[in-house]
Amino acid sequence: MLLDDAARLRAAAAFVREYESATLLPLLLPGLHGPELASVAAYCRFAHVGILLFPRDPRDLRDLLAASGLVADTPSLPSVVVRERLARRHRRDVAELDVQILRPRVHGPAGEPRAVEVFTLAVPEGSGLEPIAAHERALGHETHLAFALERPDPLVLRGLCAVLTRHGARPDGGGYNPHENGTVLYFTTPDTTCGYRRLELYAPGDHREVLAAHTSECPGTNRHSETLLHLLTGAWTTQALASFARLRLPEAMDTTVATGIRELARRTATRPDSLATLLRYLTMLGVVAEESDAADPNEPDEPSDGQGAFRLTSLGRLLRADCPDTMRPLALMYAGPFYRSFAALDHSVRTGQPAFDHLFGENHFDHFARDPELADLFDRSMAASSRMFRPLPAHPVITAAAQAATPRTVVDVAGGNGELLGHILTAHPSLRGTLLERPHAVEAARRSLGSLGCGARCDYRSGDFADVPHGGDVYILSRILHDWDDDRCREILRHCARAMPAHADLLIVERLLPADGSPSLATAWDLHMMCNVGGRERRAEHYARLLADAGLELLDRSPLPLEAHVLHARKAAQPGPADDQGHARGSDAGVS
C-alpha cells in the first residue's frame, strides 16, 4: 500500500499547488459565480487537501512522506474530530483510535503557504484495526478540500454555511479541536469534475454554537436531545459558579501558575476529591484551566496526587472579590434569592404576579430592605454591571452640562450605592451631584462617593420617587423603569417631569427588546423581571409612549456595553392653553 498511498499524497500536493479559491469553488459548487463567488472567495482561503492514512508505525509514515516529496517539520497533534467520526462510523471506543494530524507544508501558485493535511491512524500488521483501514481506503470518507476563514466571526461563518447549502452543499458533521482551538464544519458537495466531494470550513477559535446548528442538519443525526440535556443542566452551572465564588476559590488561585488540588483544598478548607469534581466542571465552562498533573510547586517534596493542577482564567478572574470588574455579587445573587424564585416561574406565567412575592410573601425591595446583608449584596450586584456605565460620562448631554459656564447638577434617581454618579463626577470635576435613594443605600453611597473623592460635590436625599429633587440640570433613571409595570413607570416619569426645569435633560439606561426578535440579553432579563419584580423589558417605541404620557419626548438613543442603551428625553413642547388644560386633566387621571 505504500506506493498507492504515496501516489495519493503526490496527487494531493499537486492539487494544492495548482488551484485558487476563486477557480476551485465553482468546481465544487456549480452555480456559485459573479459577486457571490467573489464575496465567498474573499472570506475563504483555500488551505489544504486532507487525507487519512494508515501507516504500520512511525517509520512507515516517514517513508511514506519522503516518497511523496513531503516533509513533516512540525509536531503532530491529536485529531478530535476525525477520531470521533471514525468511532461513530465503525462503532469503536474513541480510546482505541489514536488519530494524529500532520500538516506538511506546500506552496500555492503565488507562493502562499498551504499544506496537505495528513490524518494518521497507526495499524500494525495483524491489528484489529485493519478492517477500518480497508474500509476507509476504499471509500475515502475523510478526504476533503479545506477553506480557512480569514476573519473567524460567527456571523460570517453562519453566512458562509447558508451560501454553501443554497448551492447544493450538505452538512456532513464537524467538531471542535481544543488541542489547536479550531472549529471545522464538513459538507458534501454535488458531483464535481475535480475529484473531491467533501469540503471543510475551518474557523480558528471556539464556535460550538454554529457547530451545533450545523451538525443538527446532518443526515441521520438528531442532536435535539443532546441540546435539550445541556439546556436542562443550566441550573448546575449557576450553582457551580456561585459555589466557586462562595468558597473563595478565585482568590486562592493564580492566573499564570497552576496550583495542585491538595494545596487548593488546604487553602479553601474543602475535600480534594470533591474539589477536583467541581474544578473539572468549571474547566468545561472556561472558568479555570487544567494543567499537566505535575508535582505541586507549593509542596515540592510531595508526589503528584493524580488529580491535576488548575489555574484561574481571565473569565474566572471576574469572580474574584478584588477584581475591579468583579461579578461575584451577581453570582451570589443569581444563585440565591433569585434562583429560589425561579423555581416558581410557572406561578408568574399562570397569574402574572411575581414568583418572588409568592415565595417570600413580599416584594423583593421590601424583603431586601429588612435584611441589611441582602440589601448590601443587591446594591453590589447592581454595581457589578457598571461596565455599561463607562461610556455615559461622554454622552453629549453630560459633556454639555460639564462645559456650562455655571456649575450644573446631575440628579441620579434611585441611584443605588452611587456607582454611576461616581463615574460621572469623577470624569467631570465641574459637575455637582444629587443622589435620591432609600436610607440604607444613601449611607452606602456616602461611603462610596467619599472614597472616590467626590463626596463633597454631592447632596444625598432619602426618599421615594415622589421626592425627586427639583431644579436639577440632568436627571438619570438607570435600570429603574424595567422594575415596574407601565402604570408605575408613568407615575415615576411624571414625578421626574414635574421636578425638571424646562431646560433639563432626562437620561434613561435600560436594555431594549429587539424589534426583530433576534437573541438578546434583554429577552432573558424580561423573563427575570417578570419572575422576580413584576417588571419588564421594553422596546424603544414602548418607552417613547410612556414618556409621551408623562409629558416628555424621546429625542434619541445610543448603545452602551452589555447590550444596554441610553435614552435621551426632554419635556415636550408646551401646547396651547386649551390643549394644555385637556392634557393636564388626562395626566391627573392616570396617576395612581
PDB file of C-alpha atoms in Angstrom, residues 452-574:
ATOM      1  CA  LEU A 452     -13.734  58.438  45.147  1.00  0.00           C
ATOM      2  CA  GLY A 453     -13.011  61.968  46.357  1.00  0.00           C
ATOM      3  CA  CYS A 454     -16.226  63.483  45.001  1.00  0.00           C
ATOM      4  CA  GLY A 455     -18.459  63.207  48.079  1.00  0.00           C
ATOM      5  CA  ALA A 456     -18.145  66.929  48.794  1.00  0.00           C
ATOM      6  CA  ARG A 457     -19.785  67.717  45.448  1.00  0.00           C
ATOM      7  CA  CYS A 458     -22.818  65.567  46.151  1.00  0.00           C
ATOM      8  CA  ASP A 459     -26.063  66.007  48.080  1.00  0.00           C
ATOM      9  CA  TYR A 460     -27.897  62.987  49.452  1.00  0.00           C
ATOM     10  CA  ARG A 461     -31.674  62.681  49.719  1.00  0.00           C
ATOM     11  CA  SER A 462     -33.545  59.868  51.429  1.00  0.00           C
ATOM     12  CA  GLY A 463     -36.948  59.206  49.919  1.00  0.00           C
ATOM     13  CA  ASP A 464     -39.133  57.657  47.246  1.00  0.00           C
ATOM     14  CA  PHE A 465     -39.879  58.581  43.637  1.00  0.00           C
ATOM     15  CA  ALA A 466     -42.351  61.198  44.845  1.00  0.00           C
ATOM     16  CA  ASP A 467     -39.355  63.011  46.350  1.00  0.00           C
ATOM     17  CA  VAL A 468     -37.420  63.608  43.120  1.00  0.00           C
ATOM     18  CA  PRO A 469     -35.445  66.846  43.773  1.00  0.00           C
ATOM     19  CA  HIS A 470     -36.416  69.930  41.775  1.00  0.00           C
ATOM     20  CA  GLY A 471     -34.077  72.211  39.883  1.00  0.00           C
ATOM     21  CA  GLY A 472     -31.513  69.736  38.500  1.00  0.00           C
ATOM     22  CA  ASP A 473     -29.981  70.017  35.048  1.00  0.00           C
ATOM     23  CA  VAL A 474     -29.599  66.333  34.130  1.00  0.00           C
ATOM     24  CA  TYR A 475     -31.793  63.583  35.585  1.00  0.00           C
ATOM     25  CA  ILE A 476     -30.859  59.920  35.367  1.00  0.00           C
ATOM     26  CA  LEU A 477     -33.014  56.804  35.721  1.00  0.00           C
ATOM     27  CA  SER A 478     -30.624  53.889  35.430  1.00  0.00           C
ATOM     28  CA  ARG A 479     -32.202  50.409  35.317  1.00  0.00           C
ATOM     29  CA  ILE A 480     -35.253  51.674  37.219  1.00  0.00           C
ATOM     30  CA  LEU A 481     -38.185  51.555  34.827  1.00  0.00           C
ATOM     31  CA  HIS A 482     -37.764  47.865  33.992  1.00  0.00           C
ATOM     32  CA  ASP A 483     -38.614  47.099  37.648  1.00  0.00           C
ATOM     33  CA  TRP A 484     -42.194  48.308  37.228  1.00  0.00           C
ATOM     34  CA  ASP A 485     -45.356  47.879  35.217  1.00  0.00           C
ATOM     35  CA  ASP A 486     -46.496  50.584  32.811  1.00  0.00           C
ATOM     36  CA  ASP A 487     -48.711  52.447  35.288  1.00  0.00           C
ATOM     37  CA  ARG A 488     -45.943  52.761  37.853  1.00  0.00           C
ATOM     38  CA  CYS A 489     -43.480  53.817  35.114  1.00  0.00           C
ATOM     39  CA  ARG A 490     -45.794  56.615  34.042  1.00  0.00           C
ATOM     40  CA  GLU A 491     -46.012  57.765  37.665  1.00  0.00           C
ATOM     41  CA  ILE A 492     -42.211  57.757  38.061  1.00  0.00           C
ATOM     42  CA  LEU A 493     -41.756  59.660  34.817  1.00  0.00           C
ATOM     43  CA  ARG A 494     -44.362  62.244  35.859  1.00  0.00           C
ATOM     44  CA  HIS A 495     -42.523  62.797  39.144  1.00  0.00           C
ATOM     45  CA  CYS A 496     -39.370  63.434  37.131  1.00  0.00           C
ATOM     46  CA  ALA A 497     -41.140  65.716  34.664  1.00  0.00           C
ATOM     47  CA  ARG A 498     -42.585  67.857  37.490  1.00  0.00           C
ATOM     48  CA  ALA A 499     -39.142  68.227  39.057  1.00  0.00           C
ATOM     49  CA  MET A 500     -37.331  69.041  35.808  1.00  0.00           C
ATOM     50  CA  PRO A 501     -36.831  72.675  34.755  1.00  0.00           C
ATOM     51  CA  ALA A 502     -37.680  73.415  31.134  1.00  0.00           C
ATOM     52  CA  HIS A 503     -34.044  73.111  30.040  1.00  0.00           C
ATOM     53  CA  ALA A 504     -33.297  69.841  31.881  1.00  0.00           C
ATOM     54  CA  ASP A 505     -32.474  66.518  30.205  1.00  0.00           C
ATOM     55  CA  LEU A 506     -33.507  63.023  31.257  1.00  0.00           C
ATOM     56  CA  LEU A 507     -31.254  60.026  30.536  1.00  0.00           C
ATOM     57  CA  ILE A 508     -32.733  56.532  30.914  1.00  0.00           C
ATOM     58  CA  VAL A 509     -30.441  53.487  30.980  1.00  0.00           C
ATOM     59  CA  GLU A 510     -32.190  50.220  30.085  1.00  0.00           C
ATOM     60  CA  ARG A 511     -31.859  47.158  27.897  1.00  0.00           C
ATOM     61  CA  LEU A 512     -34.136  47.292  24.855  1.00  0.00           C
ATOM     62  CA  LEU A 513     -36.038  44.340  23.470  1.00  0.00           C
ATOM     63  CA  PRO A 514     -35.060  43.833  19.807  1.00  0.00           C
ATOM     64  CA  ALA A 515     -37.739  44.746  17.287  1.00  0.00           C
ATOM     65  CA  ASP A 516     -36.874  41.748  15.081  1.00  0.00           C
ATOM     66  CA  GLY A 517     -36.928  39.066  17.783  1.00  0.00           C
ATOM     67  CA  SER A 518     -33.183  38.387  17.490  1.00  0.00           C
ATOM     68  CA  PRO A 519     -31.370  36.842  20.505  1.00  0.00           C
ATOM     69  CA  SER A 520     -30.715  39.434  23.189  1.00  0.00           C
ATOM     70  CA  LEU A 521     -29.830  39.783  26.865  1.00  0.00           C
ATOM     71  CA  ALA A 522     -32.965  41.921  27.145  1.00  0.00           C
ATOM     72  CA  THR A 523     -35.122  38.898  26.303  1.00  0.00           C
ATOM     73  CA  ALA A 524     -33.547  36.945  29.176  1.00  0.00           C
ATOM     74  CA  TRP A 525     -33.921  39.883  31.562  1.00  0.00           C
ATOM     75  CA  ASP A 526     -37.562  40.251  30.518  1.00  0.00           C
ATOM     76  CA  LEU A 527     -38.211  36.805  31.994  1.00  0.00           C
ATOM     77  CA  HIS A 528     -36.147  37.670  35.083  1.00  0.00           C
ATOM     78  CA  MET A 529     -38.086  40.897  35.707  1.00  0.00           C
ATOM     79  CA  MET A 530     -41.447  39.163  35.346  1.00  0.00           C
ATOM     80  CA  CYS A 531     -40.466  36.418  37.766  1.00  0.00           C
ATOM     81  CA  ASN A 532     -38.714  38.472  40.430  1.00  0.00           C
ATOM     82  CA  VAL A 533     -40.039  42.032  40.495  1.00  0.00           C
ATOM     83  CA  GLY A 534     -43.136  42.161  38.315  1.00  0.00           C
ATOM     84  CA  GLY A 535     -41.433  44.453  35.804  1.00  0.00           C
ATOM     85  CA  ARG A 536     -40.479  44.015  32.188  1.00  0.00           C
ATOM     86  CA  GLU A 537     -38.056  44.995  29.464  1.00  0.00           C
ATOM     87  CA  ARG A 538     -39.454  47.069  26.603  1.00  0.00           C
ATOM     88  CA  ARG A 539     -38.809  48.173  23.061  1.00  0.00           C
ATOM     89  CA  ALA A 540     -37.725  51.734  22.327  1.00  0.00           C
ATOM     90  CA  GLU A 541     -41.128  52.704  20.940  1.00  0.00           C
ATOM     91  CA  HIS A 542     -42.777  51.432  24.139  1.00  0.00           C
ATOM     92  CA  TYR A 543     -40.602  53.759  26.214  1.00  0.00           C
ATOM     93  CA  ALA A 544     -41.436  56.584  23.808  1.00  0.00           C
ATOM     94  CA  ARG A 545     -45.165  56.087  24.545  1.00  0.00           C
ATOM     95  CA  LEU A 546     -44.591  56.035  28.315  1.00  0.00           C
ATOM     96  CA  LEU A 547     -42.535  59.227  28.073  1.00  0.00           C
ATOM     97  CA  ALA A 548     -45.212  60.924  25.992  1.00  0.00           C
ATOM     98  CA  ASP A 549     -47.849  60.013  28.581  1.00  0.00           C
ATOM     99  CA  ALA A 550     -45.731  61.872  31.160  1.00  0.00           C
ATOM    100  CA  GLY A 551     -45.291  64.967  29.005  1.00  0.00           C
ATOM    101  CA  LEU A 552     -41.801  64.018  27.874  1.00  0.00           C
ATOM    102  CA  GLU A 553     -40.386  63.418  24.407  1.00  0.00           C
ATOM    103  CA  LEU A 554     -37.871  60.753  23.403  1.00  0.00           C
ATOM    104  CA  LEU A 555     -35.175  62.502  21.361  1.00  0.00           C
ATOM    105  CA  ASP A 556     -32.679  59.731  20.622  1.00  0.00           C
ATOM    106  CA  ARG A 557     -30.978  56.616  21.927  1.00  0.00           C
ATOM    107  CA  SER A 558     -27.433  55.291  21.813  1.00  0.00           C
ATOM    108  CA  PRO A 559     -25.889  51.902  22.690  1.00  0.00           C
ATOM    109  CA  LEU A 560     -23.949  51.059  25.848  1.00  0.00           C
ATOM    110  CA  PRO A 561     -21.964  47.917  26.780  1.00  0.00           C
ATOM    111  CA  LEU A 562     -23.711  44.733  27.940  1.00  0.00           C
ATOM    112  CA  GLU A 563     -26.466  45.336  25.362  1.00  0.00           C
ATOM    113  CA  ALA A 564     -27.814  48.361  27.226  1.00  0.00           C
ATOM    114  CA  HIS A 565     -28.949  51.689  25.736  1.00  0.00           C
ATOM    115  CA  VAL A 566     -29.261  55.244  26.972  1.00  0.00           C
ATOM    116  CA  LEU A 567     -32.490  57.015  26.008  1.00  0.00           C
ATOM    117  CA  HIS A 568     -32.427  60.832  25.924  1.00  0.00           C
ATOM    118  CA  ALA A 569     -35.665  62.700  26.658  1.00  0.00           C
ATOM    119  CA  ARG A 570     -36.806  66.231  27.416  1.00  0.00           C
ATOM    120  CA  LYS A 571     -40.048  67.910  28.280  1.00  0.00           C
ATOM    121  CA  ALA A 572     -42.348  68.011  25.272  1.00  0.00           C
ATOM    122  CA  ALA A 573     -43.110  71.374  23.680  1.00  0.00           C
ATOM    123  CA  GLN A 574     -45.814  73.168  25.651  1.00  0.00           C
TER     124      GLN A 574
END
